[in-house]
GROMACS .gro file of C-alpha atoms in nm:
model
  329
    1MET     CA    1  -3.331  -2.970   2.680
    2GLY     CA    2  -3.620  -2.829   2.479
    3GLY     CA    3  -3.667  -2.485   2.342
    4PHE     CA    4  -3.558  -2.300   2.035
    5PRO     CA    5  -3.199  -2.326   1.910
    6ILE     CA    6  -2.978  -2.020   1.959
    7TYR     CA    7  -2.809  -1.897   1.643
    8PHE     CA    8  -2.505  -1.671   1.630
    9VAL     CA    9  -2.584  -1.357   1.432
   10PRO     CA   10  -2.257  -1.188   1.330
   11ARG     CA   11  -2.222  -0.816   1.290
   12HIS     CA   12  -1.991  -0.626   1.060
   13PRO     CA   13  -1.670  -0.471   1.195
   14ARG     CA   14  -1.696  -0.101   1.275
   15VAL     CA   15  -1.420   0.158   1.275
   16TYR     CA   16  -1.368   0.436   1.527
   17GLY     CA   17  -1.077   0.659   1.628
   18LEU     CA   18  -0.895   0.710   1.957
   19PRO     CA   19  -0.738   1.057   1.986
   20LYS     CA   20  -0.364   1.072   2.057
   21ILE     CA   21  -0.384   1.377   2.282
   22HIS     CA   22  -0.009   1.371   2.356
   23LYS     CA   23   0.077   1.436   1.989
   24GLU     CA   24   0.062   1.752   1.781
   25LEU     CA   25  -0.272   1.813   1.603
   26VAL     CA   26  -0.421   1.521   1.804
   27PRO     CA   27  -0.431   1.255   1.530
   28LEU     CA   28  -0.670   0.960   1.557
   29ARG     CA   29  -0.562   0.599   1.601
   30PRO     CA   30  -0.802   0.391   1.385
   31ILE     CA   31  -0.952   0.095   1.570
   32VAL     CA   32  -1.161  -0.168   1.391
   33SER     CA   33  -1.389  -0.339   1.642
   34ASN     CA   34  -1.407  -0.705   1.540
   35ILE     CA   35  -1.611  -0.832   1.834
   36GLY     CA   36  -1.899  -1.031   1.688
   37ALA     CA   37  -1.757  -1.020   1.335
   38PRO     CA   38  -1.777  -1.338   1.121
   39THR     CA   39  -1.403  -1.411   1.161
   40TYR     CA   40  -1.365  -1.299   1.524
   41GLN     CA   41  -1.366  -1.644   1.689
   42LEU     CA   42  -1.139  -1.785   1.419
   43SER     CA   43  -0.899  -1.495   1.472
   44LYS     CA   44  -0.887  -1.570   1.846
   45TYR     CA   45  -0.811  -1.936   1.781
   46LEU     CA   46  -0.535  -1.861   1.528
   47ALA     CA   47  -0.382  -1.599   1.757
   48GLY     CA   48  -0.356  -1.861   2.030
   49THR     CA   49  -0.176  -2.109   1.805
   50LEU     CA   50   0.061  -1.844   1.670
   51THR     CA   51   0.154  -1.702   2.010
   52GLN     CA   52   0.359  -2.014   2.080
   53LEU     CA   53   0.596  -1.916   1.796
   54THR     CA   54   0.652  -1.555   1.902
   55ARG     CA   55   0.683  -1.567   2.278
   56ASN     CA   56   1.012  -1.761   2.305
   57SER     CA   57   1.268  -1.500   2.203
   58ALA     CA   58   1.556  -1.359   2.405
   59HIS     CA   59   1.483  -1.016   2.256
   60HIS     CA   60   1.106  -1.009   2.303
   61VAL     CA   61   0.956  -0.822   2.598
   62LYS     CA   62   0.609  -0.926   2.716
   63ASN     CA   63   0.525  -0.607   2.908
   64SER     CA   64   0.666  -0.320   3.112
   65PHE     CA   65   0.699  -0.535   3.423
   66GLN     CA   66   0.933  -0.778   3.249
   67PHE     CA   67   1.128  -0.493   3.089
   68VAL     CA   68   1.219  -0.328   3.420
   69GLN     CA   69   1.347  -0.664   3.541
   70ILE     CA   70   1.580  -0.672   3.241
   71LEU     CA   71   1.695  -0.315   3.311
   72GLU     CA   72   1.806  -0.421   3.660
   73PHE     CA   73   2.085  -0.625   3.497
   74LEU     CA   74   2.206  -0.380   3.232
   75LYS     CA   75   2.493  -0.134   3.256
   76VAL     CA   76   2.600   0.140   3.016
   77GLN     CA   77   2.939   0.294   2.964
   78LEU     CA   78   3.003   0.665   2.939
   79ASP     CA   79   3.008   0.678   2.558
   80ASP     CA   80   2.712   0.444   2.508
   81LEU     CA   81   2.381   0.576   2.378
   82MET     CA   82   2.036   0.459   2.482
   83VAL     CA   83   1.811   0.467   2.176
   84SER     CA   84   1.457   0.358   2.091
   85PHE     CA   85   1.324   0.274   1.744
   86ASP     CA   86   0.956   0.287   1.654
   87VAL     CA   87   0.772   0.175   1.339
   88VAL     CA   88   0.529   0.438   1.205
   89PRO     CA   89   0.265   0.302   1.191
   90LEU     CA   90   0.312  -0.073   1.219
   91PHE     CA   91  -0.030  -0.240   1.204
   92THR     CA   92  -0.154  -0.082   0.882
   93ASN     CA   93   0.183  -0.150   0.715
   94VAL     CA   94   0.238  -0.514   0.810
   95PRO     CA   95   0.280  -0.682   0.467
   96ILE     CA   96   0.027  -0.964   0.446
   97VAL     CA   97   0.203  -1.156   0.166
   98ASP     CA   98   0.535  -1.156   0.355
   99SER     CA   99   0.362  -1.260   0.677
  100LEU     CA  100   0.185  -1.551   0.507
  101GLU     CA  101   0.520  -1.670   0.370
  102LEU     CA  102   0.657  -1.683   0.725
  103LEU     CA  103   0.363  -1.899   0.831
  104ILE     CA  104   0.430  -2.158   0.560
  105HIS     CA  105   0.720  -2.301   0.760
  106HIS     CA  106   0.508  -2.368   1.068
  107PHE     CA  107   0.156  -2.477   0.965
  108GLU     CA  108  -0.022  -2.727   0.744
  109ASP     CA  109  -0.219  -2.619   0.436
  110ASP     CA  110  -0.561  -2.620   0.605
  111VAL     CA  111  -0.441  -2.391   0.886
  112LEU     CA  112  -0.263  -2.169   0.635
  113ALA     CA  113  -0.590  -2.135   0.446
  114SER     CA  114  -0.758  -2.012   0.766
  115PHE     CA  115  -0.482  -1.755   0.822
  116LYS     CA  116  -0.513  -1.635   0.463
  117HIS     CA  117  -0.892  -1.609   0.491
  118VAL     CA  118  -0.875  -1.391   0.803
  119LEU     CA  119  -0.588  -1.172   0.684
  120THR     CA  120  -0.727  -1.106   0.336
  121SER     CA  121  -1.089  -1.039   0.430
  122ILE     CA  122  -1.045  -0.727   0.644
  123TYR     CA  123  -1.330  -0.480   0.604
  124PHE     CA  124  -1.521  -0.233   0.819
  125CYS     CA  125  -1.817  -0.001   0.815
  126SER     CA  126  -1.820   0.374   0.874
  127ASP     CA  127  -2.132   0.592   0.847
  128GLY     CA  128  -2.311   0.318   0.656
  129GLN     CA  129  -2.034   0.283   0.397
  130PHE     CA  130  -1.829  -0.039   0.371
  131TYR     CA  131  -1.453  -0.032   0.310
  132GLU     CA  132  -1.196  -0.303   0.241
  133GLN     CA  133  -0.847  -0.291   0.391
  134THR     CA  134  -0.622  -0.418   0.112
  135ASP     CA  135  -0.299  -0.454   0.310
  136GLY     CA  136  -0.182  -0.442   0.667
  137VAL     CA  137  -0.374  -0.569   0.967
  138ALA     CA  138  -0.654  -0.400   1.157
  139MET     CA  139  -0.591  -0.279   1.511
  140GLY     CA  140  -0.879  -0.438   1.699
  141SER     CA  141  -0.851  -0.793   1.565
  142PRO     CA  142  -0.716  -1.059   1.808
  143LEU     CA  143  -0.482  -1.187   1.536
  144SER     CA  144  -0.327  -0.851   1.441
  145PRO     CA  145  -0.075  -0.802   1.727
  146VAL     CA  146   0.048  -1.161   1.696
  147ILE     CA  147   0.098  -1.133   1.319
  148ALA     CA  148   0.275  -0.798   1.366
  149ASN     CA  149   0.497  -0.956   1.631
  150LEU     CA  150   0.582  -1.250   1.405
  151PHE     CA  151   0.676  -1.023   1.115
  152MET     CA  152   0.884  -0.788   1.331
  153LYS     CA  153   1.069  -1.079   1.492
  154ASP     CA  154   1.183  -1.198   1.149
  155PHE     CA  155   1.247  -0.843   1.025
  156LYS     CA  156   1.471  -0.748   1.319
  157LYS     CA  157   1.663  -1.077   1.298
  158LYS     CA  158   1.748  -1.013   0.932
  159ALA     CA  159   1.822  -0.646   1.000
  160ILE     CA  160   2.078  -0.729   1.268
  161GLU     CA  161   2.240  -1.003   1.060
  162GLN     CA  162   2.286  -0.764   0.766
  163ALA     CA  163   2.397  -0.462   0.969
  164THR     CA  164   2.762  -0.356   0.953
  165HIS     CA  165   2.751  -0.221   1.308
  166LYS     CA  166   2.521  -0.384   1.562
  167PRO     CA  167   2.367  -0.258   1.888
  168VAL     CA  168   2.522  -0.403   2.198
  169CYS     CA  169   2.182  -0.537   2.305
  170ARG     CA  170   1.820  -0.497   2.195
  171PHE     CA  171   1.479  -0.565   2.342
  172ARG     CA  172   1.155  -0.530   2.149
  173TYR     CA  173   0.791  -0.488   2.244
  174VAL     CA  174   0.592  -0.523   1.916
  175ASP     CA  175   0.706  -0.207   1.727
  176ASP     CA  176   0.913  -0.041   2.002
  177THR     CA  177   1.278  -0.146   2.031
  178PHE     CA  178   1.527  -0.043   2.299
  179VAL     CA  179   1.898  -0.068   2.213
  180ILE     CA  180   2.230   0.027   2.366
  181TRP     CA  181   2.454   0.169   2.093
  182THR     CA  182   2.835   0.180   2.121
  183HIS     CA  183   2.948   0.301   1.776
  184GLY     CA  184   2.883   0.674   1.791
  185GLN     CA  185   2.630   0.912   1.638
  186GLU     CA  186   2.742   0.880   1.275
  187LYS     CA  187   2.712   0.501   1.272
  188LEU     CA  188   2.379   0.529   1.451
  189THR     CA  189   2.237   0.736   1.165
  190GLU     CA  190   2.371   0.477   0.920
  191PHE     CA  191   2.198   0.204   1.119
  192LEU     CA  192   1.865   0.391   1.103
  193ASN     CA  193   1.904   0.432   0.727
  194HIS     CA  194   1.985   0.061   0.702
  195LEU     CA  195   1.659  -0.028   0.881
  196ASN     CA  196   1.455   0.200   0.656
  197ARG     CA  197   1.602   0.049   0.337
  198LEU     CA  198   1.505  -0.310   0.414
  199HIS     CA  199   1.133  -0.284   0.334
  200ASN     CA  200   0.950  -0.002   0.161
  201LYS     CA  201   0.649  -0.032   0.395
  202ILE     CA  202   0.840  -0.053   0.725
  203GLN     CA  203   0.985   0.281   0.827
  204PHE     CA  204   1.138   0.368   1.164
  205THR     CA  205   1.169   0.681   1.372
  206MET     CA  206   1.444   0.710   1.631
  207GLU     CA  207   1.458   0.873   1.973
  208LYS     CA  208   1.788   0.918   2.157
  209GLU     CA  209   1.837   0.974   2.525
  210GLU     CA  210   1.832   1.336   2.642
  211GLU     CA  211   1.994   1.444   2.966
  212ASP     CA  212   2.065   1.077   3.045
  213ARG     CA  213   1.697   0.978   3.015
  214LEU     CA  214   1.490   0.787   2.761
  215PRO     CA  215   1.113   0.716   2.773
  216LEU     CA  216   0.997   0.381   2.641
  217LEU     CA  217   0.652   0.222   2.678
  218ASP     CA  218   0.537   0.375   3.009
  219ILE     CA  219   0.885   0.370   3.164
  220ASP     CA  220   1.131   0.654   3.216
  221ILE     CA  221   1.481   0.498   3.187
  222TYR     CA  222   1.768   0.696   3.336
  223ARG     CA  223   2.140   0.652   3.397
  224LYS     CA  224   2.279   0.618   3.745
  225THR     CA  225   2.626   0.735   3.842
  226ASP     CA  226   2.760   0.379   3.850
  227GLY     CA  227   2.642   0.305   3.494
  228SER     CA  228   2.340   0.100   3.596
  229LEU     CA  229   1.995   0.192   3.468
  230GLY     CA  230   1.718   0.324   3.688
  231HIS     CA  231   1.351   0.320   3.600
  232LYS     CA  232   1.039   0.516   3.686
  233VAL     CA  233   0.688   0.550   3.545
  234TYR     CA  234   0.684   0.784   3.246
  235ARG     CA  235   0.401   1.036   3.236
  236GLU     CA  236   0.324   1.227   2.918
  237PRO     CA  237   0.342   1.608   2.939
  238THR     CA  238  -0.036   1.610   2.885
  239HIS     CA  239  -0.099   1.387   3.189
  240THR     CA  240  -0.345   1.556   3.428
  241ASN     CA  241  -0.331   1.332   3.740
  242LEU     CA  242  -0.713   1.316   3.727
  243TYR     CA  243  -0.857   0.980   3.830
  244LEU     CA  244  -1.193   0.844   3.944
  245HIS     CA  245  -1.293   1.104   4.204
  246GLN     CA  246  -1.397   1.004   4.555
  247ASN     CA  247  -1.725   1.199   4.515
  248SER     CA  248  -1.820   1.022   4.192
  249HIS     CA  249  -2.121   0.789   4.193
  250HIS     CA  250  -1.929   0.463   4.164
  251HIS     CA  251  -1.909   0.164   4.392
  252PRO     CA  252  -1.654   0.216   4.674
  253ALA     CA  253  -1.468  -0.096   4.562
  254ASN     CA  254  -1.412   0.060   4.218
  255LYS     CA  255  -1.271   0.376   4.370
  256GLN     CA  256  -1.047   0.184   4.610
  257SER     CA  257  -0.919  -0.026   4.320
  258VAL     CA  258  -0.797   0.292   4.147
  259LEU     CA  259  -0.568   0.361   4.439
  260ALA     CA  260  -0.456   0.000   4.469
  261SER     CA  261  -0.379  -0.044   4.099
  262LEU     CA  262  -0.172   0.276   4.077
  263ILE     CA  263   0.024   0.182   4.388
  264HIS     CA  264   0.081  -0.170   4.255
  265ARG     CA  265   0.205  -0.029   3.922
  266ASP     CA  266   0.450   0.206   4.092
  267LYS     CA  267   0.570  -0.070   4.323
  268ALA     CA  268   0.653  -0.281   4.016
  269LEU     CA  269   0.793  -0.013   3.781
  270PHE     CA  270   0.988   0.218   4.014
  271ASP     CA  271   1.336   0.127   4.134
  272GLU     CA  272   1.411   0.140   4.504
  273ASP     CA  273   1.587   0.479   4.476
  274SER     CA  274   1.272   0.648   4.344
  275LEU     CA  275   0.983   0.457   4.503
  276THR     CA  276   0.956   0.647   4.832
  277GLN     CA  277   0.936   0.985   4.660
  278GLU     CA  278   0.679   0.849   4.413
  279LEU     CA  279   0.452   0.715   4.687
  280GLU     CA  280   0.459   1.059   4.849
  281PHE     CA  281   0.364   1.210   4.514
  282LEU     CA  282   0.077   0.960   4.474
  283THR     CA  283  -0.049   1.050   4.821
  284SER     CA  284  -0.084   1.415   4.719
  285VAL     CA  285  -0.252   1.313   4.390
  286PHE     CA  286  -0.505   1.097   4.575
  287LYS     CA  287  -0.585   1.382   4.813
  288ASP     CA  288  -0.640   1.613   4.514
  289ASN     CA  289  -0.891   1.355   4.387
  290GLY     CA  290  -1.088   1.370   4.711
  291TYR     CA  291  -0.961   1.062   4.898
  292SER     CA  292  -0.914   1.077   5.275
  293SER     CA  293  -0.593   0.996   5.459
  294GLN     CA  294  -0.756   0.680   5.595
  295GLN     CA  295  -0.848   0.555   5.246
  296ILE     CA  296  -0.499   0.629   5.119
  297ARG     CA  297  -0.335   0.461   5.417
  298ARG     CA  298  -0.552   0.152   5.369
  299ALA     CA  299  -0.440   0.130   5.005
  300MET     CA  300  -0.074   0.196   5.089
  301GLU     CA  301  -0.036  -0.065   5.363
  302PRO     CA  302  -0.021  -0.376   5.138
  303ALA     CA  303   0.240  -0.207   4.918
  304THR     CA  304   0.467  -0.115   5.209
  305ARG     CA  305   0.441  -0.466   5.358
  306THR     CA  306   0.518  -0.647   5.032
  307ARG     CA  307   0.884  -0.711   4.962
  308ARG     CA  308   1.022  -0.662   4.615
  309PRO     CA  309   1.067  -1.004   4.451
  310VAL     CA  310   1.413  -1.153   4.402
  311ILE     CA  311   1.478  -1.134   4.028
  312LYS     CA  312   1.670  -1.400   3.840
  313PRO     CA  313   1.910  -1.277   3.569
  314PRO     CA  314   1.737  -1.280   3.228
  315ARG     CA  315   1.896  -1.427   2.918
  316LEU     CA  316   2.092  -1.142   2.760
  317HIS     CA  317   2.201  -1.194   2.399
  318THR     CA  318   2.453  -0.915   2.342
  319TYR     CA  319   2.739  -0.826   2.111
  320ARG     CA  320   2.962  -0.709   2.393
  321THR     CA  321   3.144  -0.896   2.666
  322PRO     CA  322   2.872  -0.978   2.922
  323LYS     CA  323   3.079  -0.852   3.217
  324ASN     CA  324   3.048  -0.497   3.080
  325LEU     CA  325   2.670  -0.518   3.099
  326TRP     CA  326   2.627  -0.662   3.445
  327PRO     CA  327   2.624  -0.462   3.769
  328THR     CA  328   2.930  -0.498   3.985
  329GLN     CA  329   2.863  -0.704   4.295
   0.00000   0.00000   0.00000
């Protein structure tokens, strides 16, 4: 074909902030937009190759939908504690040198050079001024979450091996880790101190269950009377229940998809004991956002017809006799 050749003209990464409205003083989460940056396509390629190393772990959770499937097979005893650990903040504190050392065992020199180039040339522009990020990874790069996941996988493995007292089970989504603890409050504090001594840049906060409930990701985990774990959608105290209004100037398909996606999420994340009440709540929320009973009924029908899938038991690597973790039949 004739014509002029098309050249790719890269643009520099730009930083912006997303407000965390659910936290005190509303801090900003820095995002570095790498779309169109010189290393963007290379970052996507490297992320794809590295994902193969991080996805196959008995302790790694892909998303909330997989996590609630795991919860279906866990049980807690009366003296157990549900606890979550969170790295603050993870992305900007991922040690690049340590991460590159982990990659040495899996890639040839030419691929390692590509990883090093991407991870050590992080920069961004703000108000016409250029800045270099000297350590950590930038939230907004395709490679950043995979590198963070790789580092945390190795970090948690070493942390558990070196711990005097271990959680009965643990499941991690990037920097959020859910554990069931059986050794009491004093040993739990020692375990947190142990985690925070392992690396000067990786520091954890801890949240314990209150009134038999623990929020994690977008899930509200709660104890049932038989020791099994229930699950609902967790809504922040600042949540307003405001969605795309029926009277807004958007395509009807977009507005109907709001209803369908929320119903689908609740169908997947709520246990059977809580789902009926939640669908009634969603109905009132949709009405408050201007939707008619007919529109709501049309969105609800597929959810009520669809059966919940039969879930196969996940692989549970625990430090307690498995029979104590499984629901009684």
